[in-house]
Short mmCIF file of C-alpha atoms and ligand atoms in Angstrom, two decimals:
data_model
loop_
_atom_site.label_atom_id
_atom_site.label_comp_id
_atom_site.label_asym_id
_atom_site.label_seq_id
_atom_site.Cartn_x
_atom_site.Cartn_y
_atom_site.Cartn_z
CA MET A 1 -77.05 9.20 20.47
CA LYS A 2 -78.30 11.66 23.06
CA VAL A 3 -75.42 12.06 25.48
CA VAL A 4 -75.41 14.02 28.74
CA VAL A 5 -72.09 15.21 30.18
CA THR A 6 -72.33 16.58 33.72
CA GLY A 7 -69.38 18.82 34.45
CA GLY A 8 -69.13 19.37 30.70
CA ALA A 9 -67.60 22.83 31.12
CA GLY A 10 -64.71 21.46 33.17
CA PHE A 11 -61.28 20.45 31.95
CA ILE A 12 -61.94 16.82 31.02
CA GLY A 13 -65.69 17.35 30.47
CA SER A 14 -65.19 20.01 27.79
CA ASN A 15 -62.65 17.88 25.93
CA LEU A 16 -65.11 14.97 26.12
CA CYS A 17 -67.99 17.13 24.77
CA ALA A 18 -65.83 18.15 21.79
CA ARG A 19 -64.97 14.53 21.04
CA LEU A 20 -68.61 13.40 21.32
CA LEU A 21 -69.67 16.13 18.86
CA ASP A 22 -66.92 15.01 16.46
CA GLU A 23 -68.40 11.51 16.61
CA GLY A 24 -71.83 12.86 15.64
CA HIS A 25 -73.63 12.67 18.99
CA ASN A 26 -76.11 15.18 20.41
CA VAL A 27 -74.54 16.58 23.56
CA LEU A 28 -76.24 18.15 26.56
CA CYS A 29 -73.55 19.72 28.74
CA VAL A 30 -74.73 20.41 32.29
CA ASP A 31 -72.55 22.48 34.61
CA ASN A 32 -73.06 24.92 37.49
CA LEU A 33 -69.71 26.59 36.62
CA LEU A 34 -68.43 26.23 40.19
CA THR A 35 -65.01 25.17 38.91
CA GLY A 36 -65.86 24.77 35.20
CA SER A 37 -65.55 27.67 32.77
CA GLU A 38 -67.73 29.03 29.98
CA GLN A 39 -64.52 29.71 28.05
CA ASN A 40 -63.96 25.95 27.79
CA ILE A 41 -67.20 25.45 25.90
CA SER A 42 -67.33 28.70 23.92
CA PRO A 43 -65.90 26.97 20.79
CA LEU A 44 -68.75 24.42 21.02
CA ARG A 45 -71.58 26.89 21.58
CA GLY A 46 -72.41 27.37 17.88
CA HIS A 47 -72.53 23.63 17.13
CA PRO A 48 -76.09 22.60 16.19
CA GLN A 49 -75.86 19.41 18.26
CA PHE A 50 -74.55 21.09 21.41
CA THR A 51 -76.69 22.43 24.26
CA PHE A 52 -75.49 23.97 27.50
CA LEU A 53 -77.57 23.92 30.67
CA HIS A 54 -76.40 25.98 33.63
CA HIS A 55 -77.55 23.75 36.47
CA ASP A 56 -76.41 22.10 39.70
CA VAL A 57 -76.81 18.35 39.16
CA THR A 58 -77.52 17.68 42.84
CA GLN A 59 -80.96 19.17 42.04
CA PRO A 60 -83.41 17.25 39.83
CA PHE A 61 -83.92 18.30 36.20
CA SER A 62 -85.46 16.61 33.21
CA PHE A 63 -83.61 15.48 30.12
CA GLU A 64 -83.47 12.60 27.66
CA ALA A 65 -80.36 10.49 27.41
CA ASP A 66 -79.02 7.30 25.87
CA ALA A 67 -75.74 7.76 27.74
CA ILE A 68 -74.68 9.80 30.79
CA PHE A 69 -71.10 10.71 31.64
CA HIS A 70 -71.16 11.95 35.25
CA MET A 71 -68.01 14.09 35.32
CA ALA A 72 -69.22 16.93 37.58
CA SER A 73 -67.06 17.60 40.65
CA PRO A 74 -64.28 19.91 41.72
CA ALA A 75 -61.22 17.75 41.04
CA SER A 76 -58.05 19.60 41.99
CA PRO A 77 -56.90 19.66 45.63
CA VAL A 78 -57.34 23.45 45.71
CA GLY A 79 -60.77 23.14 44.08
CA TYR A 80 -62.22 20.55 46.42
CA MET A 81 -60.68 22.01 49.57
CA GLU A 82 -62.28 25.37 48.68
CA HIS A 83 -65.64 23.67 48.06
CA PRO A 84 -65.71 20.61 50.35
CA ILE A 85 -69.46 20.42 50.92
CA GLU A 86 -70.31 20.96 47.24
CA THR A 87 -67.77 18.22 46.41
CA ILE A 88 -69.37 15.76 48.83
CA LEU A 89 -72.85 16.54 47.53
CA VAL A 90 -72.12 16.32 43.81
CA ASN A 91 -70.44 12.94 44.22
CA SER A 92 -73.14 11.51 46.51
CA GLN A 93 -76.50 13.23 45.88
CA GLY A 94 -75.53 14.24 42.32
CA THR A 95 -74.46 10.69 41.51
CA TYR A 96 -77.71 9.35 42.97
CA GLN A 97 -79.76 11.76 40.81
CA MET A 98 -77.89 10.74 37.67
CA LEU A 99 -78.12 7.02 38.48
CA GLU A 100 -81.89 7.36 38.96
CA GLN A 101 -82.12 8.95 35.53
CA ALA A 102 -79.98 6.20 34.01
CA ARG A 103 -82.29 3.61 35.60
CA LYS A 104 -85.52 5.28 34.42
CA GLN A 105 -84.24 5.96 30.91
CA LYS A 106 -82.24 2.72 30.53
CA ALA A 107 -79.25 4.89 29.65
CA MET A 108 -75.60 3.86 29.75
CA PHE A 109 -73.83 5.47 32.72
CA LEU A 110 -70.21 6.27 33.52
CA PHE A 111 -69.09 7.50 36.94
CA SER A 112 -65.83 9.45 36.84
CA SER A 113 -63.98 8.40 39.95
CA THR A 114 -60.37 9.10 40.77
CA SER A 115 -56.99 7.70 41.70
CA GLU A 116 -57.63 9.51 45.01
CA ALA A 117 -59.95 6.58 45.79
CA TYR A 118 -56.68 4.74 46.57
CA GLY A 119 -55.65 7.52 48.99
CA ASP A 120 -51.95 7.40 49.88
CA PRO A 121 -51.48 3.92 48.40
CA LEU A 122 -49.56 1.19 50.20
CA VAL A 123 -49.59 -0.95 47.05
CA HIS A 124 -47.68 0.17 43.98
CA PRO A 125 -48.62 0.41 41.15
CA GLN A 126 -52.35 0.57 41.88
CA ARG A 127 -54.60 -2.11 40.39
CA GLU A 128 -58.39 -1.87 40.36
CA ASP A 129 -58.71 -4.57 43.03
CA TYR A 130 -56.69 -2.55 45.59
CA TRP A 131 -59.00 -1.10 48.28
CA GLY A 132 -56.85 1.92 49.10
CA ASN A 133 -55.51 3.76 52.12
CA VAL A 134 -57.70 6.81 52.72
CA ASN A 135 -57.79 9.19 55.69
CA PRO A 136 -61.55 9.60 56.21
CA ILE A 137 -61.31 12.85 58.18
CA GLY A 138 -58.41 14.67 56.51
CA PRO A 139 -58.60 17.68 54.16
CA ARG A 140 -58.77 15.42 51.07
CA ALA A 141 -61.55 13.24 52.49
CA CYS A 142 -64.33 15.41 51.01
CA TYR A 143 -63.13 14.29 47.60
CA ASP A 144 -61.71 10.82 48.27
CA GLU A 145 -64.58 9.56 50.40
CA SER A 146 -67.35 11.09 48.30
CA LYS A 147 -65.87 9.53 45.17
CA ARG A 148 -65.73 6.21 47.02
CA LEU A 149 -69.40 6.62 48.00
CA GLY A 150 -70.22 7.47 44.37
CA GLU A 151 -68.53 4.21 43.38
CA THR A 152 -70.58 2.30 45.98
CA LEU A 153 -73.83 3.87 44.72
CA THR A 154 -72.92 2.99 41.14
CA MET A 155 -72.20 -0.64 42.01
CA GLU A 156 -75.44 -0.93 44.02
CA PHE A 157 -77.47 0.40 41.10
CA CYS A 158 -75.78 -2.28 38.96
CA ARG A 159 -76.56 -5.01 41.50
CA GLN A 160 -80.05 -3.88 42.52
CA TYR A 161 -81.43 -2.66 39.20
CA GLY A 162 -79.11 -4.17 36.61
CA ILE A 163 -78.32 -0.78 35.06
CA ASN A 164 -75.62 -0.42 32.42
CA ALA A 165 -73.03 1.46 34.51
CA ARG A 166 -69.26 1.45 34.94
CA ILE A 167 -66.66 3.30 37.02
CA VAL A 168 -63.51 4.92 35.70
CA ARG A 169 -60.71 5.94 38.09
CA ILE A 170 -58.97 8.87 36.48
CA PHE A 171 -55.29 9.45 37.32
CA ASN A 172 -53.49 12.79 36.92
CA THR A 173 -54.43 14.30 33.57
CA TYR A 174 -53.18 17.41 31.76
CA GLY A 175 -53.77 19.27 28.51
CA PRO A 176 -55.75 22.10 26.90
CA ASN A 177 -58.64 23.59 28.91
CA SER A 178 -56.87 22.93 32.22
CA GLN A 179 -57.95 25.42 34.80
CA THR A 180 -54.90 27.68 34.98
CA ASP A 181 -55.51 28.72 38.58
CA ASP A 182 -56.55 25.43 40.18
CA GLY A 183 -53.20 24.91 41.89
CA ARG A 184 -52.32 21.62 40.23
CA MET A 185 -48.75 20.68 39.48
CA ILE A 186 -48.76 20.92 35.66
CA PRO A 187 -50.81 24.16 35.33
CA ASN A 188 -48.82 25.80 38.16
CA PHE A 189 -45.43 24.78 36.76
CA ILE A 190 -46.25 25.86 33.18
CA THR A 191 -47.73 29.18 34.35
CA GLN A 192 -44.70 29.86 36.51
CA ALA A 193 -42.18 28.75 33.85
CA LEU A 194 -43.78 30.89 31.11
CA GLN A 195 -43.48 33.94 33.36
CA ASN A 196 -39.91 33.05 34.44
CA GLU A 197 -41.11 32.90 38.04
CA PRO A 198 -39.81 30.26 40.49
CA LEU A 199 -41.56 26.88 40.34
CA THR A 200 -43.04 26.00 43.74
CA VAL A 201 -42.25 22.39 44.72
CA TYR A 202 -44.06 21.20 47.85
CA GLY A 203 -41.86 19.03 50.08
CA ASP A 204 -38.56 17.68 48.77
CA GLY A 205 -39.88 16.98 45.25
CA ASN A 206 -39.52 13.21 45.58
CA LYS A 207 -43.23 12.38 45.48
CA THR A 208 -44.19 10.75 42.21
CA ARG A 209 -47.03 11.10 39.74
CA SER A 210 -47.73 9.84 36.24
CA ILE A 211 -49.57 12.18 33.91
CA CYS A 212 -51.93 11.38 31.05
CA TYR A 213 -52.70 13.63 28.07
CA VAL A 214 -56.38 14.53 27.99
CA ASN A 215 -57.04 13.21 24.46
CA ASP A 216 -55.84 9.75 25.51
CA LEU A 217 -57.99 9.96 28.62
CA VAL A 218 -61.08 10.93 26.60
CA GLU A 219 -60.48 7.99 24.26
CA GLY A 220 -60.50 5.71 27.33
CA LEU A 221 -63.78 7.23 28.58
CA MET A 222 -65.42 6.62 25.20
CA LEU A 223 -64.26 3.01 25.11
CA ALA A 224 -65.34 2.42 28.70
CA ILE A 225 -68.94 3.48 28.06
CA PHE A 226 -69.56 2.44 24.45
CA GLN A 227 -67.73 -0.89 24.36
CA PRO A 228 -70.01 -3.88 25.09
CA HIS A 229 -69.59 -6.04 28.21
CA THR A 230 -68.24 -3.20 30.36
CA ALA A 231 -71.23 -2.82 32.72
CA GLY A 232 -70.35 -3.36 36.37
CA GLU A 233 -66.61 -2.91 35.69
CA VAL A 234 -64.10 -0.50 37.19
CA PHE A 235 -61.20 0.73 35.09
CA ASN A 236 -58.06 2.72 35.85
CA LEU A 237 -57.25 5.32 33.20
CA GLY A 238 -53.86 7.00 33.31
CA ASN A 239 -50.30 6.99 32.09
CA THR A 240 -47.77 4.57 33.55
CA GLU A 241 -44.64 6.72 33.13
CA GLU A 242 -43.85 7.66 36.71
CA ARG A 243 -41.71 10.74 37.48
CA THR A 244 -40.86 12.71 40.59
CA VAL A 245 -42.37 16.18 41.02
CA LEU A 246 -38.84 17.58 40.75
CA GLU A 247 -38.35 15.80 37.41
CA PHE A 248 -41.59 17.35 36.13
CA ALA A 249 -40.38 20.77 37.28
CA HIS A 250 -37.07 20.44 35.40
CA MET A 251 -38.79 19.04 32.30
CA ILE A 252 -41.25 21.95 32.14
CA ILE A 253 -38.51 24.57 32.65
CA ARG A 254 -36.62 22.98 29.74
CA LEU A 255 -39.65 22.68 27.43
CA CYS A 256 -40.65 26.31 28.12
CA ASN A 257 -37.05 27.55 27.55
CA SER A 258 -37.53 29.27 30.87
CA SER A 259 -35.04 30.88 33.23
CA SER A 260 -37.15 29.93 36.28
CA SER A 261 -35.55 28.56 39.43
CA ILE A 262 -37.17 26.05 41.79
CA ILE A 263 -38.20 26.87 45.34
CA PHE A 264 -39.25 24.36 47.98
CA GLU A 265 -42.32 24.92 50.14
CA PRO A 266 -43.87 22.82 52.93
CA SER A 267 -45.55 19.52 51.96
CA ARG A 268 -49.33 19.36 51.73
CA ILE A 269 -51.24 17.30 54.29
CA ASP A 270 -52.01 13.72 53.13
CA ASP A 271 -50.30 14.35 49.78
CA PRO A 272 -49.86 10.82 48.34
CA GLU A 273 -46.20 9.73 48.15
CA ARG A 274 -46.41 7.66 44.99
CA ARG A 275 -49.04 7.20 42.31
CA ARG A 276 -49.00 5.11 39.16
CA PRO A 277 -51.83 3.12 37.63
CA ASP A 278 -51.69 -0.49 36.59
CA ILE A 279 -53.51 -0.29 33.26
CA SER A 280 -53.30 -3.93 32.19
CA LYS A 281 -57.09 -4.31 32.61
CA VAL A 282 -58.02 -1.41 30.27
CA GLN A 283 -55.44 -2.50 27.76
CA LYS A 284 -56.80 -6.05 27.75
CA VAL A 285 -60.55 -5.41 28.07
CA LEU A 286 -60.89 -2.13 26.15
CA GLY A 287 -57.84 -2.34 23.89
CA TRP A 288 -56.94 1.16 25.15
CA GLN A 289 -53.51 2.40 24.08
CA LEU A 290 -51.71 5.61 25.03
CA LYS A 291 -50.92 7.51 21.85
CA ILE A 292 -49.28 10.76 22.99
CA ASN A 293 -45.88 10.64 24.61
CA MET A 294 -45.25 12.90 27.57
CA GLU A 295 -42.92 15.45 25.94
CA GLU A 296 -45.22 15.83 22.95
CA GLY A 297 -48.27 16.25 25.19
CA LEU A 298 -46.47 18.77 27.37
CA ARG A 299 -45.34 20.77 24.31
CA GLN A 300 -48.94 20.94 23.07
CA THR A 301 -50.14 21.97 26.53
CA ILE A 302 -47.47 24.67 26.84
CA GLU A 303 -48.56 26.00 23.42
CA TRP A 304 -52.14 26.10 24.64
CA PHE A 305 -51.09 28.00 27.79
CA ARG A 306 -49.09 30.46 25.66
CA SER A 307 -52.02 31.12 23.33
CA HIS A 308 -54.45 31.47 26.24
CA SER A 309 -52.22 33.76 28.26
CA ASN A 310 -55.29 35.83 29.12
CA ARG A 311 -56.27 32.96 31.40
CA LEU A 312 -52.95 32.94 33.28
CA SER A 313 -53.16 33.90 36.91
CA ASP A 314 -50.73 36.29 38.53
CA VAL A 315 -48.05 33.92 39.78
CA SER A 316 -46.57 36.44 42.15
CA GLU A 317 -49.17 34.81 44.44
CA PRO A 318 -49.05 31.13 43.37
CA VAL A 319 -52.21 29.15 44.05
CA ARG A 320 -51.64 26.98 47.08
CA THR A 321 -53.48 24.32 48.97
CA SER A 322 -54.23 25.69 52.40
CA ASN A 323 -53.19 23.31 55.16
N1 UDP B 401 -47.22 20.13 43.56
C1 UDP B 401 -46.09 20.94 43.75
N2 UDP B 401 -46.18 22.26 43.41
C2 UDP B 401 -47.30 22.82 42.88
C3 UDP B 401 -48.44 22.00 42.70
C4 UDP B 401 -48.37 20.66 43.07
O1 UDP B 401 -45.04 20.46 44.22
O2 UDP B 401 -47.28 24.02 42.57
C5 UDP B 401 -47.12 18.70 43.91
C6 UDP B 401 -48.17 18.23 44.91
O3 UDP B 401 -47.74 18.45 46.24
C7 UDP B 401 -48.28 16.76 44.54
C8 UDP B 401 -48.04 16.73 43.03
O4 UDP B 401 -47.37 17.96 42.74
O5 UDP B 401 -47.28 16.00 45.20
C9 UDP B 401 -49.32 16.66 42.23
O6 UDP B 401 -50.20 17.62 42.70
P1 UDP B 401 -51.57 18.01 41.98
O7 UDP B 401 -52.14 19.18 42.73
O8 UDP B 401 -51.36 18.17 40.53
O9 UDP B 401 -52.56 16.77 42.16
P2 UDP B 401 -52.65 15.49 43.12
O10 UDP B 401 -51.92 14.43 42.40
O11 UDP B 401 -52.04 15.81 44.46
O12 UDP B 401 -54.11 15.25 43.23
#
């Protein structure tokens, strides 16, 4: 198949491109490299079925596709707070452009949404039918609300034009090709632990997250688009093992054999207290199963960080969310 991946040079996008090539597809990776990285796709560049287009998907361009994965968007709190307008535009105008293409070309379409669509959730764990608790004017709104608008656009294209589209809400994900300087918990903690620098915990460390290894996530994306009878559906994709931020910090110090300490810094504004997906729908409808346990996934990720130490940022100035 001819498959387009917007945001294909990003963390999840580049892992998805690699998997699509393994499955024999022709892949057009489109990315403006705002938060994506050419290093992520350099191993794919020589592949005869891989093409890279440096382009901003909010602007029209022509291509042929049987399937479109619309993954383009800054996705870490630091990334979208640094680029709020670009984030709003790629998830609204960019989604509209891609949906129009899917309509004209009768292509399958997947919109990558986010657990942030649930905001700071009042319902726990989060099921797909929960409408969320989002601050529409806070510092995270550029991401949360534009992803919600992208979801609305996707559902309207399904209703109005009957296109073959689905929405996937991606929960915290980690693994190789993470952006080492995007300020997220796992990249920050591993970077700090490998350099025996203090791990920076925001708040008291009692907020929770559940983290999914990127290969499992990519498997879920493939099932969500290629499995029949998934049009018009919304799926959570994520791990269900919930841990506190402090537990992640201790686990990473241990797995890195690090002598790092932990320091506490002020909480971030609108930082969700608890997050864990209910994945019963994807398990039932897609038969999706998590294959990599957390320690194993973290070990592989730490190995990747060690072997890509040239990408490590200088943690004497850890990357922080400004608030
Ligand atoms: N976090 C932290 N220290 C860091 C980076 C993140 O304590 O160096 C916390 C952050 O405040 C949040 C959790 O870890 O409670 C996950 O943050 P991340 O940026 O990975 O993504 P989020 O889930 O907030 O989108």
